[in-house]
Structure formats: structure tokens, C-alpha cells
JSON list of C-alpha atoms in Angstrom, two decimals:
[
{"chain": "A", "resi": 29, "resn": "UNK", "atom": "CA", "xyz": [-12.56, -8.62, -7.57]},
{"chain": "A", "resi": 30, "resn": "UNK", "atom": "CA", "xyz": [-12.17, -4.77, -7.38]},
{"chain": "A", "resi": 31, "resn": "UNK", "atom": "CA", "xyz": [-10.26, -4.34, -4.21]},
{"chain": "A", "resi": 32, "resn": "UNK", "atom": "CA", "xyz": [-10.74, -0.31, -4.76]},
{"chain": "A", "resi": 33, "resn": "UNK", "atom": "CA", "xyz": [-14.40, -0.38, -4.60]},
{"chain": "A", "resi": 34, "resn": "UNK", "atom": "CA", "xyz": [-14.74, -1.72, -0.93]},
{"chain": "A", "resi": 35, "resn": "UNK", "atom": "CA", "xyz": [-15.51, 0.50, 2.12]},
{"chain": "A", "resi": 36, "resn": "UNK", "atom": "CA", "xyz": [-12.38, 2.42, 2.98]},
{"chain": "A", "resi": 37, "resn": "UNK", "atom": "CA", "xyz": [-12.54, 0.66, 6.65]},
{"chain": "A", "resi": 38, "resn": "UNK", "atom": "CA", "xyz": [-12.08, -2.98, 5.14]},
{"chain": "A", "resi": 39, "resn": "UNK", "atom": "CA", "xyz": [-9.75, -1.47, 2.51]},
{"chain": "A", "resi": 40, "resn": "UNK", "atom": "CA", "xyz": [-7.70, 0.13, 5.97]},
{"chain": "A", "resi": 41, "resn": "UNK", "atom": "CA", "xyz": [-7.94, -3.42, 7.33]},
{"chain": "A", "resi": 42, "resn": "UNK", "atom": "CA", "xyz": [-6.73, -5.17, 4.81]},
{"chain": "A", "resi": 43, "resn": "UNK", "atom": "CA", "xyz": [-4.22, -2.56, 4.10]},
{"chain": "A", "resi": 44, "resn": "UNK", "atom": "CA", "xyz": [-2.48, -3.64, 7.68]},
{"chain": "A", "resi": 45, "resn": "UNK", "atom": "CA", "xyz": [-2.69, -7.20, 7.56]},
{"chain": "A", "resi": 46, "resn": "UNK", "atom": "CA", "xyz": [-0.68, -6.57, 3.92]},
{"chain": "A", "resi": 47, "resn": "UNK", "atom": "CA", "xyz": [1.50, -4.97, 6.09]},
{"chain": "A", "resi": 48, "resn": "UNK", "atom": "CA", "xyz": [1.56, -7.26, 8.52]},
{"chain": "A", "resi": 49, "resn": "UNK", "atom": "CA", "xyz": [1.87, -10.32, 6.21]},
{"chain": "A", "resi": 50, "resn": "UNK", "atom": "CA", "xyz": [5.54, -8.36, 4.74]},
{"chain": "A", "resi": 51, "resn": "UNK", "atom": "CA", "xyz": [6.95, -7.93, 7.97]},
{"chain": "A", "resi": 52, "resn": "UNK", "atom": "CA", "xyz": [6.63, -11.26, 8.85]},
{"chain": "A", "resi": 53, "resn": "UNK", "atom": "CA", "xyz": [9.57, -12.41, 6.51]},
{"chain": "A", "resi": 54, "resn": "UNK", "atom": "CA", "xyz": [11.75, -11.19, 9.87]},
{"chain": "A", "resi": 55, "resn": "UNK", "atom": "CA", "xyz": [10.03, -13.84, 11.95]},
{"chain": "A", "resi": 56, "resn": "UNK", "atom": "CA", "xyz": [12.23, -16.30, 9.56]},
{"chain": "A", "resi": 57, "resn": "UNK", "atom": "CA", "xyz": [16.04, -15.57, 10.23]},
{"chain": "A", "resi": 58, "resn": "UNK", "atom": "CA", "xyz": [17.36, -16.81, 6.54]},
{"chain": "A", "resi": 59, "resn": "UNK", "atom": "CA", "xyz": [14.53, -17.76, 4.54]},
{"chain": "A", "resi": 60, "resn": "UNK", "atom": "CA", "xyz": [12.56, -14.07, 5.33]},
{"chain": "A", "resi": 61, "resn": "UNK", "atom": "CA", "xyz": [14.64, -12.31, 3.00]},
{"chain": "A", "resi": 62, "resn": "UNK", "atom": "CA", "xyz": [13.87, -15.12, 0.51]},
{"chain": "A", "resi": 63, "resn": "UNK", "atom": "CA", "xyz": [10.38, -15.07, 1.03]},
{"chain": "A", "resi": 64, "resn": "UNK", "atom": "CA", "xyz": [10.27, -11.40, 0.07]},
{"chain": "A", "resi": 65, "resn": "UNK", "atom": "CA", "xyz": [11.15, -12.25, -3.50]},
{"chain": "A", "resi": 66, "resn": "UNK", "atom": "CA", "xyz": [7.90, -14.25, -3.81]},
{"chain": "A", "resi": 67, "resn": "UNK", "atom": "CA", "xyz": [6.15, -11.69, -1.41]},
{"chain": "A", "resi": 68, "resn": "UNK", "atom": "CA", "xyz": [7.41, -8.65, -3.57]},
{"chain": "A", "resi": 69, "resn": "UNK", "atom": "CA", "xyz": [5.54, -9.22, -7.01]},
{"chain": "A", "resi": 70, "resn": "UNK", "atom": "CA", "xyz": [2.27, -10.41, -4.84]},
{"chain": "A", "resi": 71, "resn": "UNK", "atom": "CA", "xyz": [2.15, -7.15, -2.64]},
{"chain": "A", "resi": 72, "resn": "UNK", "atom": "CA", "xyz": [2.83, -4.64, -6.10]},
{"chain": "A", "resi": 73, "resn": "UNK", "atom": "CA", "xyz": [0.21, -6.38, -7.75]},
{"chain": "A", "resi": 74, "resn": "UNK", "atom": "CA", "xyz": [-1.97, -6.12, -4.60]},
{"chain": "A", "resi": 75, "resn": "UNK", "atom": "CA", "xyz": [-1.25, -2.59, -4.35]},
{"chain": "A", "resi": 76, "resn": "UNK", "atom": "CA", "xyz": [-2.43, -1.80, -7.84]},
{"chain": "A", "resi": 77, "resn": "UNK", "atom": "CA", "xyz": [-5.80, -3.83, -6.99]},
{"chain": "A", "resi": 78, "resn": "UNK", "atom": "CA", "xyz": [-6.10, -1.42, -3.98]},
{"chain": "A", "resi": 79, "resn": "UNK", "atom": "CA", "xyz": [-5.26, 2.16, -5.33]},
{"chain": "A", "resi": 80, "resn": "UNK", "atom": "CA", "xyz": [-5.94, 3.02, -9.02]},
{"chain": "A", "resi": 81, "resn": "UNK", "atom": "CA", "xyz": [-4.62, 5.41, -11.42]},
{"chain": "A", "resi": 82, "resn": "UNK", "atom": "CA", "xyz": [-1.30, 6.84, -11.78]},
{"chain": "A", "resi": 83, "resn": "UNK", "atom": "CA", "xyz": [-0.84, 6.53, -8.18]},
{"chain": "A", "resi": 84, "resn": "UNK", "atom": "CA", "xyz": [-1.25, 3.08, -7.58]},
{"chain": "A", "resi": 85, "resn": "UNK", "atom": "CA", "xyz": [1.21, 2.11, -10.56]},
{"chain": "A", "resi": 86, "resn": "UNK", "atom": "CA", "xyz": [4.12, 4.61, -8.93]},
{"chain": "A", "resi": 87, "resn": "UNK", "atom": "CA", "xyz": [3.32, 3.11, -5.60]},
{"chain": "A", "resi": 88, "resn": "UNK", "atom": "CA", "xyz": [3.44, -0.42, -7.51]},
{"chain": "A", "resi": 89, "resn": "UNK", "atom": "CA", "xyz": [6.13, 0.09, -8.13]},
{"chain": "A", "resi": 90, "resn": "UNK", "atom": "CA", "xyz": [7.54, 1.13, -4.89]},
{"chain": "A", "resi": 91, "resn": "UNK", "atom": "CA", "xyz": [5.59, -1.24, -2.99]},
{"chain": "A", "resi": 92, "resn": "UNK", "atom": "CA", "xyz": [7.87, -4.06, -5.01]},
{"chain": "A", "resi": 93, "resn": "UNK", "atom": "CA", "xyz": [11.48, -2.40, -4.27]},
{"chain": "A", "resi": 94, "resn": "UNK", "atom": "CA", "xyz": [10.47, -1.95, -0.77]},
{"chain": "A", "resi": 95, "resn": "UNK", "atom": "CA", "xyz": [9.71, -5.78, -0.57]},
{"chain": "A", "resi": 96, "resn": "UNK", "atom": "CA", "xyz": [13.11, -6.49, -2.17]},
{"chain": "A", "resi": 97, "resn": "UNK", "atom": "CA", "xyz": [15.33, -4.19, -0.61]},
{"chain": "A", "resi": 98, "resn": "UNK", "atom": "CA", "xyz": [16.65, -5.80, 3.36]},
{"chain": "A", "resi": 99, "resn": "UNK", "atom": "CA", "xyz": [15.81, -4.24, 5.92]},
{"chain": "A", "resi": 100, "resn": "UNK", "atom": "CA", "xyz": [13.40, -2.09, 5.03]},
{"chain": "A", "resi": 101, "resn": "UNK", "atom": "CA", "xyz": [10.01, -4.61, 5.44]},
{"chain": "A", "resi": 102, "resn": "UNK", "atom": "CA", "xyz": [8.85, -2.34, 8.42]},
{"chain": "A", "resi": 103, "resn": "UNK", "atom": "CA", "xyz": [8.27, 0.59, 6.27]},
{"chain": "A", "resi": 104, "resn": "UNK", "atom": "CA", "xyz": [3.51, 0.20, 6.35]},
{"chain": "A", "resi": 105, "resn": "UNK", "atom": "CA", "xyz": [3.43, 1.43, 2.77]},
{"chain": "A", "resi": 106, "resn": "UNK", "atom": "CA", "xyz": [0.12, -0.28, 2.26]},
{"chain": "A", "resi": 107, "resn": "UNK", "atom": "CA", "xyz": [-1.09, 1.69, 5.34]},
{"chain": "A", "resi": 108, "resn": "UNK", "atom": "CA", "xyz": [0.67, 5.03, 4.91]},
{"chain": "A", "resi": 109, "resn": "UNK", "atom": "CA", "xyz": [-0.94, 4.50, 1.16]},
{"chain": "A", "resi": 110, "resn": "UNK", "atom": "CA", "xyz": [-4.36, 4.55, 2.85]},
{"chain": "A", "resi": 111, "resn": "UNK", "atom": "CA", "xyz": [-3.79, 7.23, 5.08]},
{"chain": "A", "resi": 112, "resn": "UNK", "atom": "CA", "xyz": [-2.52, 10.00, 1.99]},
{"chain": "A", "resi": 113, "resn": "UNK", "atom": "CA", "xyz": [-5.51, 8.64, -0.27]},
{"chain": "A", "resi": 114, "resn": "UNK", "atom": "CA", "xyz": [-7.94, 8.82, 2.48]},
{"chain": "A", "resi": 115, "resn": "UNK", "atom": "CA", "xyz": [-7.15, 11.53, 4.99]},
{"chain": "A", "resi": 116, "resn": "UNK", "atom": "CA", "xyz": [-5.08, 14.12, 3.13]},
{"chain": "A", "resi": 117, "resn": "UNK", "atom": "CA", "xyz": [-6.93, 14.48, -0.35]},
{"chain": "A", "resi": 118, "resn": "UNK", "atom": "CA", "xyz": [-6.99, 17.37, -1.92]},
{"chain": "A", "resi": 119, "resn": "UNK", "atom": "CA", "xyz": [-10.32, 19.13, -2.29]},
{"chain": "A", "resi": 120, "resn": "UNK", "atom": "CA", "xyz": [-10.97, 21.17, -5.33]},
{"chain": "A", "resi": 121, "resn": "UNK", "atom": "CA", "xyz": [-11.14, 24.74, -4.78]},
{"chain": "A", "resi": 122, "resn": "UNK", "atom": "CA", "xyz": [-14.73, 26.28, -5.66]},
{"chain": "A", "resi": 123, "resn": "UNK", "atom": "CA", "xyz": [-14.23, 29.96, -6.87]},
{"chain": "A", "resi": 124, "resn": "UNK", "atom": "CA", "xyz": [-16.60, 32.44, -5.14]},
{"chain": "A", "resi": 125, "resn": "UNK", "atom": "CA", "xyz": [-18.53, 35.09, -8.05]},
{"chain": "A", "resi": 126, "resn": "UNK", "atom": "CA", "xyz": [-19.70, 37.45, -5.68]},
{"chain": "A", "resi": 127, "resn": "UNK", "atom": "CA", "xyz": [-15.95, 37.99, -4.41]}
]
């Protein structure tokens, strides 16, 4: 399945319950930080399903030390992901002939 081809309002849903589903690790005092090692290779390949091109590789890659590292599981990558793909693109500049 093509996770990058779905509406960008399921893709921002399921882009919080990824988050959602990482932070949970701190509901489980010792075995959360464990968890994230499985969780950490799941969510980067996740992440690559959801955002394509050079972008979702970097952010891959990020999305699988952020996993890993303690502590730092609150971070919504998937989500703030979403939001620079979605809200802040960058529109191509059109020149204007008659200028």
C-alpha cells in the first residue's frame, strides 16, 4: 500500500496516532525504552511509506534516532512532518513578461 497517495486528512490522522503509538513506550516504566528499539525501525520505515523523496529518507532517518534516543519520544515528528509538507510548501514563483 502507498501510504503517500491517501487524502492528506487520513495521512494527518494517521500521522498522530504514529505519534501517539511512540509516546506510549513512557506508559511502561522499564520496558518503554526497550520497546523503542522494536518501535524505531517500524516508525522509519513508516515514515518513508508516508513522505517520499529525498525528504522522507532524511526524515527516515531521523524518525529512527528519535525513537532510539531517551527521552526524546514526545518530539510529533510524524505530525510536525505533515505540517512542513502540507502547510508550508513552497510555491514556484511564476515570472511576470509584461513587468
Amino acid at each position: 500500500m502507498n501510504l503517500a497517495s491517501i487524502s492528506p486528512t487520513k495521512r494527518l490522522l494517521f500521522c498522530i496516532l504514529l505519534d501517539v503509538v511512540g509516546t506510549l513506550s513512557y506508559s511502561l516504566p522499564v520496558l518503554g525504552e526497550l520497546s523503542d528499539i522494536v518501535w524505531a525501525p517500524v516508525a522509519a520505515i513508516l515514515y518513508r511509506k508516508l513522505f517520499s523523496g529525498a525528504g522522507g529518507w532524511l526524515g527516515a532517518g531521523v524518525v529512527f534516532l528519535e525513537e532510539l534516543l531517551p527521552f526524546s519520544d514526545v518530539i510529533p515528528t510524524f505530525t510536525l512532518s505533515w505540517i512542513v509538507t502540507n502547510v508550508f510548501t513552497i510555491q514556484p514563483r511564476t515570472l511576470n513578461k509584461n513587468a
